Amino acid sequence: MEKDSREIVTEENASLNNIRFSINDQPVEVKAAPADRLVDILRASLELTGTKISCGIGRCGACSVLMNGKLINSCLVLAYQANETSITTIEGTGNGNVDPVQEAFLQKGGFQCGYCTPGMVMAVKALLAEHPEPSEEQIAEGLSGNLCRCTGYTGIIRAVKKATASGCRQ
Ligand code: FES
Ligand code: FES
């Protein structure tokens, strides 16, 4: 996997703006250049490394987080776009406990590698928020932006159905 070559802009660099947003229900303010990627701010500035970088171009879903409750690829969101938003990352699920969606992943073998799983969990949370009882097609559509080419989706789909049966909501 190619090493990400972007640098987080530090306070020594020019053209920094104050970016304010809520992260996992906590207000934060960071200094960033307008075109810094949200995923880099999360991982490097805020040390929330549960959100992964894989493709870096919006194809794999490893960097999935919720922005104002909607699933987004944080590698495609720039700092200025995150200003005044509410972001939820994998660290913010469950409010310090095991989130019911994570519990369903544990029980049904949905946890796979550390690259895809955080994004898959966030995608399932977004799916269940929109479709509390998703059809097979809605599950497939909900997971369509989150790629795994090594293990497959069987355990993840079982976990979605388990979460659905347990009445999970975002
Ligand atoms: Fe963002 Fe792949 S790292 S979609
Ligand atoms: Fe994580 Fe395949 S990418 S198990």
PDB file of C-alpha atoms and ligand atoms in Angstrom:
ATOM      1  CA  MET A   1       0.000   0.000   0.000  1.00  0.00           C
ATOM      2  CA  GLU A   2       1.352   3.372  -0.961  1.00  0.00           C
ATOM      3  CA  LYS A   3       2.386   5.574   1.900  1.00  0.00           C
ATOM      4  CA  ASP A   4       0.263   8.686   2.219  1.00  0.00           C
ATOM      5  CA  SER A   5       2.521  11.543   1.222  1.00  0.00           C
ATOM      6  CA  ARG A   6       0.444  14.458   2.458  1.00  0.00           C
ATOM      7  CA  GLU A   7       1.673  16.383   5.409  1.00  0.00           C
ATOM      8  CA  ILE A   8      -0.573  17.733   8.096  1.00  0.00           C
ATOM      9  CA  VAL A   9      -0.059  21.449   8.024  1.00  0.00           C
ATOM     10  CA  THR A  10       1.451  22.594  11.290  1.00  0.00           C
ATOM     11  CA  GLU A  11       1.247  25.936  13.001  1.00  0.00           C
ATOM     12  CA  GLU A  12       4.612  26.824  11.480  1.00  0.00           C
ATOM     13  CA  ASN A  13       3.048  26.773   8.031  1.00  0.00           C
ATOM     14  CA  ALA A  14       1.237  29.649   6.495  1.00  0.00           C
ATOM     15  CA  SER A  15      -2.400  29.932   5.457  1.00  0.00           C
ATOM     16  CA  LEU A  16      -3.879  28.198   8.462  1.00  0.00           C
ATOM     17  CA  ASN A  17      -7.471  28.726   9.475  1.00  0.00           C
ATOM     18  CA  ASN A  18      -9.269  27.815  12.634  1.00  0.00           C
ATOM     19  CA  ILE A  19     -11.646  24.963  11.857  1.00  0.00           C
ATOM     20  CA  ARG A  20     -14.332  24.334  14.452  1.00  0.00           C
ATOM     21  CA  PHE A  21     -16.514  21.292  14.548  1.00  0.00           C
ATOM     22  CA  SER A  22     -17.963  18.737  16.885  1.00  0.00           C
ATOM     23  CA  ILE A  23     -16.160  15.427  17.050  1.00  0.00           C
ATOM     24  CA  ASN A  24     -17.956  12.612  18.849  1.00  0.00           C
ATOM     25  CA  ASP A  25     -20.088  15.214  20.639  1.00  0.00           C
ATOM     26  CA  GLN A  26     -17.069  17.229  21.799  1.00  0.00           C
ATOM     27  CA  PRO A  27     -16.370  20.672  20.340  1.00  0.00           C
ATOM     28  CA  VAL A  28     -12.885  20.969  18.850  1.00  0.00           C
ATOM     29  CA  GLU A  29     -10.900  23.648  17.106  1.00  0.00           C
ATOM     30  CA  VAL A  30      -7.900  22.842  14.960  1.00  0.00           C
ATOM     31  CA  LYS A  31      -5.634  24.868  12.752  1.00  0.00           C
ATOM     32  CA  ALA A  32      -5.633  23.618   9.186  1.00  0.00           C
ATOM     33  CA  ALA A  33      -5.178  24.795   5.654  1.00  0.00           C
ATOM     34  CA  PRO A  34      -8.511  24.932   3.818  1.00  0.00           C
ATOM     35  CA  ALA A  35      -7.544  22.025   1.568  1.00  0.00           C
ATOM     36  CA  ASP A  36      -6.292  19.695   4.280  1.00  0.00           C
ATOM     37  CA  ARG A  37      -8.266  16.463   4.262  1.00  0.00           C
ATOM     38  CA  LEU A  38     -10.605  15.665   7.114  1.00  0.00           C
ATOM     39  CA  VAL A  39      -9.118  12.168   7.412  1.00  0.00           C
ATOM     40  CA  ASP A  40      -5.685  13.659   8.078  1.00  0.00           C
ATOM     41  CA  ILE A  41      -7.079  16.052  10.658  1.00  0.00           C
ATOM     42  CA  LEU A  42      -8.818  13.175  12.410  1.00  0.00           C
ATOM     43  CA  ARG A  43      -5.808  10.885  12.416  1.00  0.00           C
ATOM     44  CA  ALA A  44      -2.881  13.277  12.839  1.00  0.00           C
ATOM     45  CA  SER A  45      -4.253  16.326  14.617  1.00  0.00           C
ATOM     46  CA  LEU A  46      -6.871  14.625  16.786  1.00  0.00           C
ATOM     47  CA  GLU A  47      -5.164  11.205  17.050  1.00  0.00           C
ATOM     48  CA  LEU A  48      -8.386   9.392  16.158  1.00  0.00           C
ATOM     49  CA  THR A  49      -6.653   6.648  14.227  1.00  0.00           C
ATOM     50  CA  GLY A  50      -9.638   4.283  14.107  1.00  0.00           C
ATOM     51  CA  THR A  51     -10.543   5.951  10.821  1.00  0.00           C
ATOM     52  CA  LYS A  52      -8.248   4.429   8.207  1.00  0.00           C
ATOM     53  CA  ILE A  53      -6.731   5.619   4.961  1.00  0.00           C
ATOM     54  CA  SER A  54      -6.515   3.038   2.210  1.00  0.00           C
ATOM     55  CA  CYS A  55      -7.207   4.227  -1.336  1.00  0.00           C
ATOM     56  CA  GLY A  56      -7.260   7.927  -0.477  1.00  0.00           C
ATOM     57  CA  ILE A  57      -9.483   8.686  -3.466  1.00  0.00           C
ATOM     58  CA  GLY A  58     -13.011   7.864  -2.364  1.00  0.00           C
ATOM     59  CA  ARG A  59     -13.169   4.277  -3.623  1.00  0.00           C
ATOM     60  CA  CYS A  60     -12.839   1.985  -0.602  1.00  0.00           C
ATOM     61  CA  GLY A  61     -14.759   3.385   2.379  1.00  0.00           C
ATOM     62  CA  ALA A  62     -11.938   2.741   4.882  1.00  0.00           C
ATOM     63  CA  CYS A  63     -12.121   6.397   5.903  1.00  0.00           C
ATOM     64  CA  SER A  64     -15.913   6.430   6.431  1.00  0.00           C
ATOM     65  CA  VAL A  65     -17.289   8.669   9.160  1.00  0.00           C
ATOM     66  CA  LEU A  66     -20.626  10.342   9.756  1.00  0.00           C
ATOM     67  CA  MET A  67     -20.922  14.043   9.026  1.00  0.00           C
ATOM     68  CA  ASN A  68     -24.156  15.521  10.313  1.00  0.00           C
ATOM     69  CA  GLY A  69     -25.435  11.943  10.437  1.00  0.00           C
ATOM     70  CA  LYS A  70     -24.599  11.139   6.817  1.00  0.00           C
ATOM     71  CA  LEU A  71     -21.955   8.657   5.703  1.00  0.00           C
ATOM     72  CA  ILE A  72     -19.015  10.362   4.021  1.00  0.00           C
ATOM     73  CA  ASN A  73     -15.529   9.469   2.871  1.00  0.00           C
ATOM     74  CA  SER A  74     -13.308  11.633   5.026  1.00  0.00           C
ATOM     75  CA  CYS A  75     -10.504  11.434   2.450  1.00  0.00           C
ATOM     76  CA  LEU A  76     -12.702  13.492   0.124  1.00  0.00           C
ATOM     77  CA  VAL A  77     -13.789  16.151   2.627  1.00  0.00           C
ATOM     78  CA  LEU A  78     -11.601  19.197   2.987  1.00  0.00           C
ATOM     79  CA  ALA A  79     -11.066  21.127   6.185  1.00  0.00           C
ATOM     80  CA  TYR A  80     -13.220  24.075   5.197  1.00  0.00           C
ATOM     81  CA  GLN A  81     -16.090  21.694   4.372  1.00  0.00           C
ATOM     82  CA  ALA A  82     -15.901  20.199   7.860  1.00  0.00           C
ATOM     83  CA  ASN A  83     -16.148  23.588   9.538  1.00  0.00           C
ATOM     84  CA  GLU A  84     -19.227  23.897  11.797  1.00  0.00           C
ATOM     85  CA  THR A  85     -20.279  20.282  11.230  1.00  0.00           C
ATOM     86  CA  SER A  86     -20.818  17.375  13.578  1.00  0.00           C
ATOM     87  CA  ILE A  87     -18.533  14.386  12.945  1.00  0.00           C
ATOM     88  CA  THR A  88     -18.851  10.912  14.414  1.00  0.00           C
ATOM     89  CA  THR A  89     -15.964   8.481  14.075  1.00  0.00           C
ATOM     90  CA  ILE A  90     -15.632   4.844  15.090  1.00  0.00           C
ATOM     91  CA  GLU A  91     -14.259   6.059  18.445  1.00  0.00           C
ATOM     92  CA  GLY A  92     -17.542   7.855  19.084  1.00  0.00           C
ATOM     93  CA  THR A  93     -19.828   4.907  18.530  1.00  0.00           C
ATOM     94  CA  GLY A  94     -21.410   3.422  21.614  1.00  0.00           C
ATOM     95  CA  ASN A  95     -20.527   6.370  23.892  1.00  0.00           C
ATOM     96  CA  GLY A  96     -17.664   4.513  25.518  1.00  0.00           C
ATOM     97  CA  ASN A  97     -19.381   1.130  25.443  1.00  0.00           C
ATOM     98  CA  VAL A  98     -19.539  -1.527  22.766  1.00  0.00           C
ATOM     99  CA  ASP A  99     -21.992  -0.165  20.238  1.00  0.00           C
ATOM    100  CA  PRO A 100     -24.888  -2.528  19.392  1.00  0.00           C
ATOM    101  CA  VAL A 101     -23.687  -2.630  15.780  1.00  0.00           C
ATOM    102  CA  GLN A 102     -20.192  -3.583  16.950  1.00  0.00           C
ATOM    103  CA  GLU A 103     -21.749  -6.225  19.214  1.00  0.00           C
ATOM    104  CA  ALA A 104     -23.593  -7.653  16.218  1.00  0.00           C
ATOM    105  CA  PHE A 105     -20.316  -7.709  14.251  1.00  0.00           C
ATOM    106  CA  LEU A 106     -18.669  -9.573  17.157  1.00  0.00           C
ATOM    107  CA  GLN A 107     -21.447 -12.124  17.459  1.00  0.00           C
ATOM    108  CA  LYS A 108     -21.810 -12.816  13.745  1.00  0.00           C
ATOM    109  CA  GLY A 109     -18.210 -12.843  12.564  1.00  0.00           C
ATOM    110  CA  GLY A 110     -18.419  -9.439  10.877  1.00  0.00           C
ATOM    111  CA  PHE A 111     -15.133  -8.172  12.327  1.00  0.00           C
ATOM    112  CA  GLN A 112     -12.484  -8.653   9.692  1.00  0.00           C
ATOM    113  CA  CYS A 113      -9.326  -6.626   9.234  1.00  0.00           C
ATOM    114  CA  GLY A 114      -8.581  -3.333  10.909  1.00  0.00           C
ATOM    115  CA  TYR A 115      -8.620  -1.485   7.618  1.00  0.00           C
ATOM    116  CA  CYS A 116     -12.144  -2.190   6.462  1.00  0.00           C
ATOM    117  CA  THR A 117     -14.003  -2.866   9.713  1.00  0.00           C
ATOM    118  CA  PRO A 118     -14.236   0.654  11.177  1.00  0.00           C
ATOM    119  CA  GLY A 119     -15.649   1.975   7.910  1.00  0.00           C
ATOM    120  CA  MET A 120     -18.025  -0.989   7.607  1.00  0.00           C
ATOM    121  CA  VAL A 121     -19.392  -0.299  11.088  1.00  0.00           C
ATOM    122  CA  MET A 122     -19.961   3.364  10.245  1.00  0.00           C
ATOM    123  CA  ALA A 123     -21.673   2.376   6.990  1.00  0.00           C
ATOM    124  CA  VAL A 124     -23.992  -0.003   8.844  1.00  0.00           C
ATOM    125  CA  LYS A 125     -24.854   2.690  11.373  1.00  0.00           C
ATOM    126  CA  ALA A 126     -25.759   5.048   8.547  1.00  0.00           C
ATOM    127  CA  LEU A 127     -27.748   2.298   6.822  1.00  0.00           C
ATOM    128  CA  LEU A 128     -29.794   1.456   9.926  1.00  0.00           C
ATOM    129  CA  ALA A 129     -30.429   5.107  10.671  1.00  0.00           C
ATOM    130  CA  GLU A 130     -32.018   5.456   7.246  1.00  0.00           C
ATOM    131  CA  HIS A 131     -33.514   1.975   6.934  1.00  0.00           C
ATOM    132  CA  PRO A 132     -34.168   0.390  10.356  1.00  0.00           C
ATOM    133  CA  GLU A 133     -35.295  -2.814   8.626  1.00  0.00           C
ATOM    134  CA  PRO A 134     -33.243  -2.879   5.435  1.00  0.00           C
ATOM    135  CA  SER A 135     -34.009  -5.210   2.553  1.00  0.00           C
ATOM    136  CA  GLU A 136     -31.265  -7.339   0.987  1.00  0.00           C
ATOM    137  CA  GLU A 137     -30.949  -4.709  -1.741  1.00  0.00           C
ATOM    138  CA  GLN A 138     -30.692  -1.882   0.788  1.00  0.00           C
ATOM    139  CA  ILE A 139     -27.994  -3.781   2.713  1.00  0.00           C
ATOM    140  CA  ALA A 140     -26.045  -4.313  -0.509  1.00  0.00           C
ATOM    141  CA  GLU A 141     -26.461  -0.662  -1.447  1.00  0.00           C
ATOM    142  CA  GLY A 142     -25.517   0.460   2.063  1.00  0.00           C
ATOM    143  CA  LEU A 143     -22.265  -1.521   1.930  1.00  0.00           C
ATOM    144  CA  SER A 144     -21.510  -0.756  -1.712  1.00  0.00           C
ATOM    145  CA  GLY A 145     -19.005   1.991  -0.902  1.00  0.00           C
ATOM    146  CA  ASN A 146     -17.030  -0.164   1.538  1.00  0.00           C
ATOM    147  CA  LEU A 147     -14.722  -2.609  -0.153  1.00  0.00           C
ATOM    148  CA  CYS A 148     -13.237  -5.868   1.026  1.00  0.00           C
ATOM    149  CA  ARG A 149     -11.560  -7.978  -1.612  1.00  0.00           C
ATOM    150  CA  CYS A 150     -10.051 -10.552   0.707  1.00  0.00           C
ATOM    151  CA  THR A 151     -12.618 -11.964   3.111  1.00  0.00           C
ATOM    152  CA  GLY A 152     -16.034 -11.138   1.717  1.00  0.00           C
ATOM    153  CA  TYR A 153     -19.293  -9.857   3.063  1.00  0.00           C
ATOM    154  CA  THR A 154     -21.069 -12.907   4.478  1.00  0.00           C
ATOM    155  CA  GLY A 155     -20.258 -12.218   8.129  1.00  0.00           C
ATOM    156  CA  ILE A 156     -20.935  -8.520   7.717  1.00  0.00           C
ATOM    157  CA  ILE A 157     -24.364  -9.146   6.197  1.00  0.00           C
ATOM    158  CA  ARG A 158     -25.143 -11.572   9.031  1.00  0.00           C
ATOM    159  CA  ALA A 159     -24.153  -8.808  11.450  1.00  0.00           C
ATOM    160  CA  VAL A 160     -26.433  -6.290   9.746  1.00  0.00           C
ATOM    161  CA  LYS A 161     -29.335  -8.727  10.053  1.00  0.00           C
ATOM    162  CA  LYS A 162     -28.483  -9.376  13.701  1.00  0.00           C
ATOM    163  CA  ALA A 163     -28.319  -5.630  14.381  1.00  0.00           C
ATOM    164  CA  THR A 164     -31.637  -5.183  12.584  1.00  0.00           C
ATOM    165  CA  ALA A 165     -33.260  -7.920  14.647  1.00  0.00           C
ATOM    166  CA  SER A 166     -31.912  -6.292  17.817  1.00  0.00           C
ATOM    167  CA  GLY A 167     -33.552  -3.010  16.868  1.00  0.00           C
ATOM    168  CA  CYS A 168     -30.280  -1.095  16.494  1.00  0.00           C
ATOM    169  CA  ARG A 169     -30.576   2.539  15.552  1.00  0.00           C
ATOM    170  CA  GLN A 170     -27.851   5.025  15.002  1.00  0.00           C
TER     171      GLN A 170
HETATM  172 FE1  FES B   1     -11.200   7.241   1.649  1.00  0.00          FE
HETATM  173 FE2  FES B   1     -10.607   4.918   0.468  1.00  0.00          FE
HETATM  174  S1  FES B   1      -9.417   6.027   1.928  1.00  0.00           S
HETATM  175  S2  FES B   1     -12.450   6.047   0.343  1.00  0.00           S
HETATM  176 FE1  FES B   2     -10.560  -5.918   5.611  1.00  0.00          FE
HETATM  177 FE2  FES B   2     -10.790  -7.486   3.496  1.00  0.00          FE
HETATM  178  S1  FES B   2     -10.255  -5.381   3.550  1.00  0.00           S
HETATM  179  S2  FES B   2     -10.932  -8.062   5.583  1.00  0.00           S
END
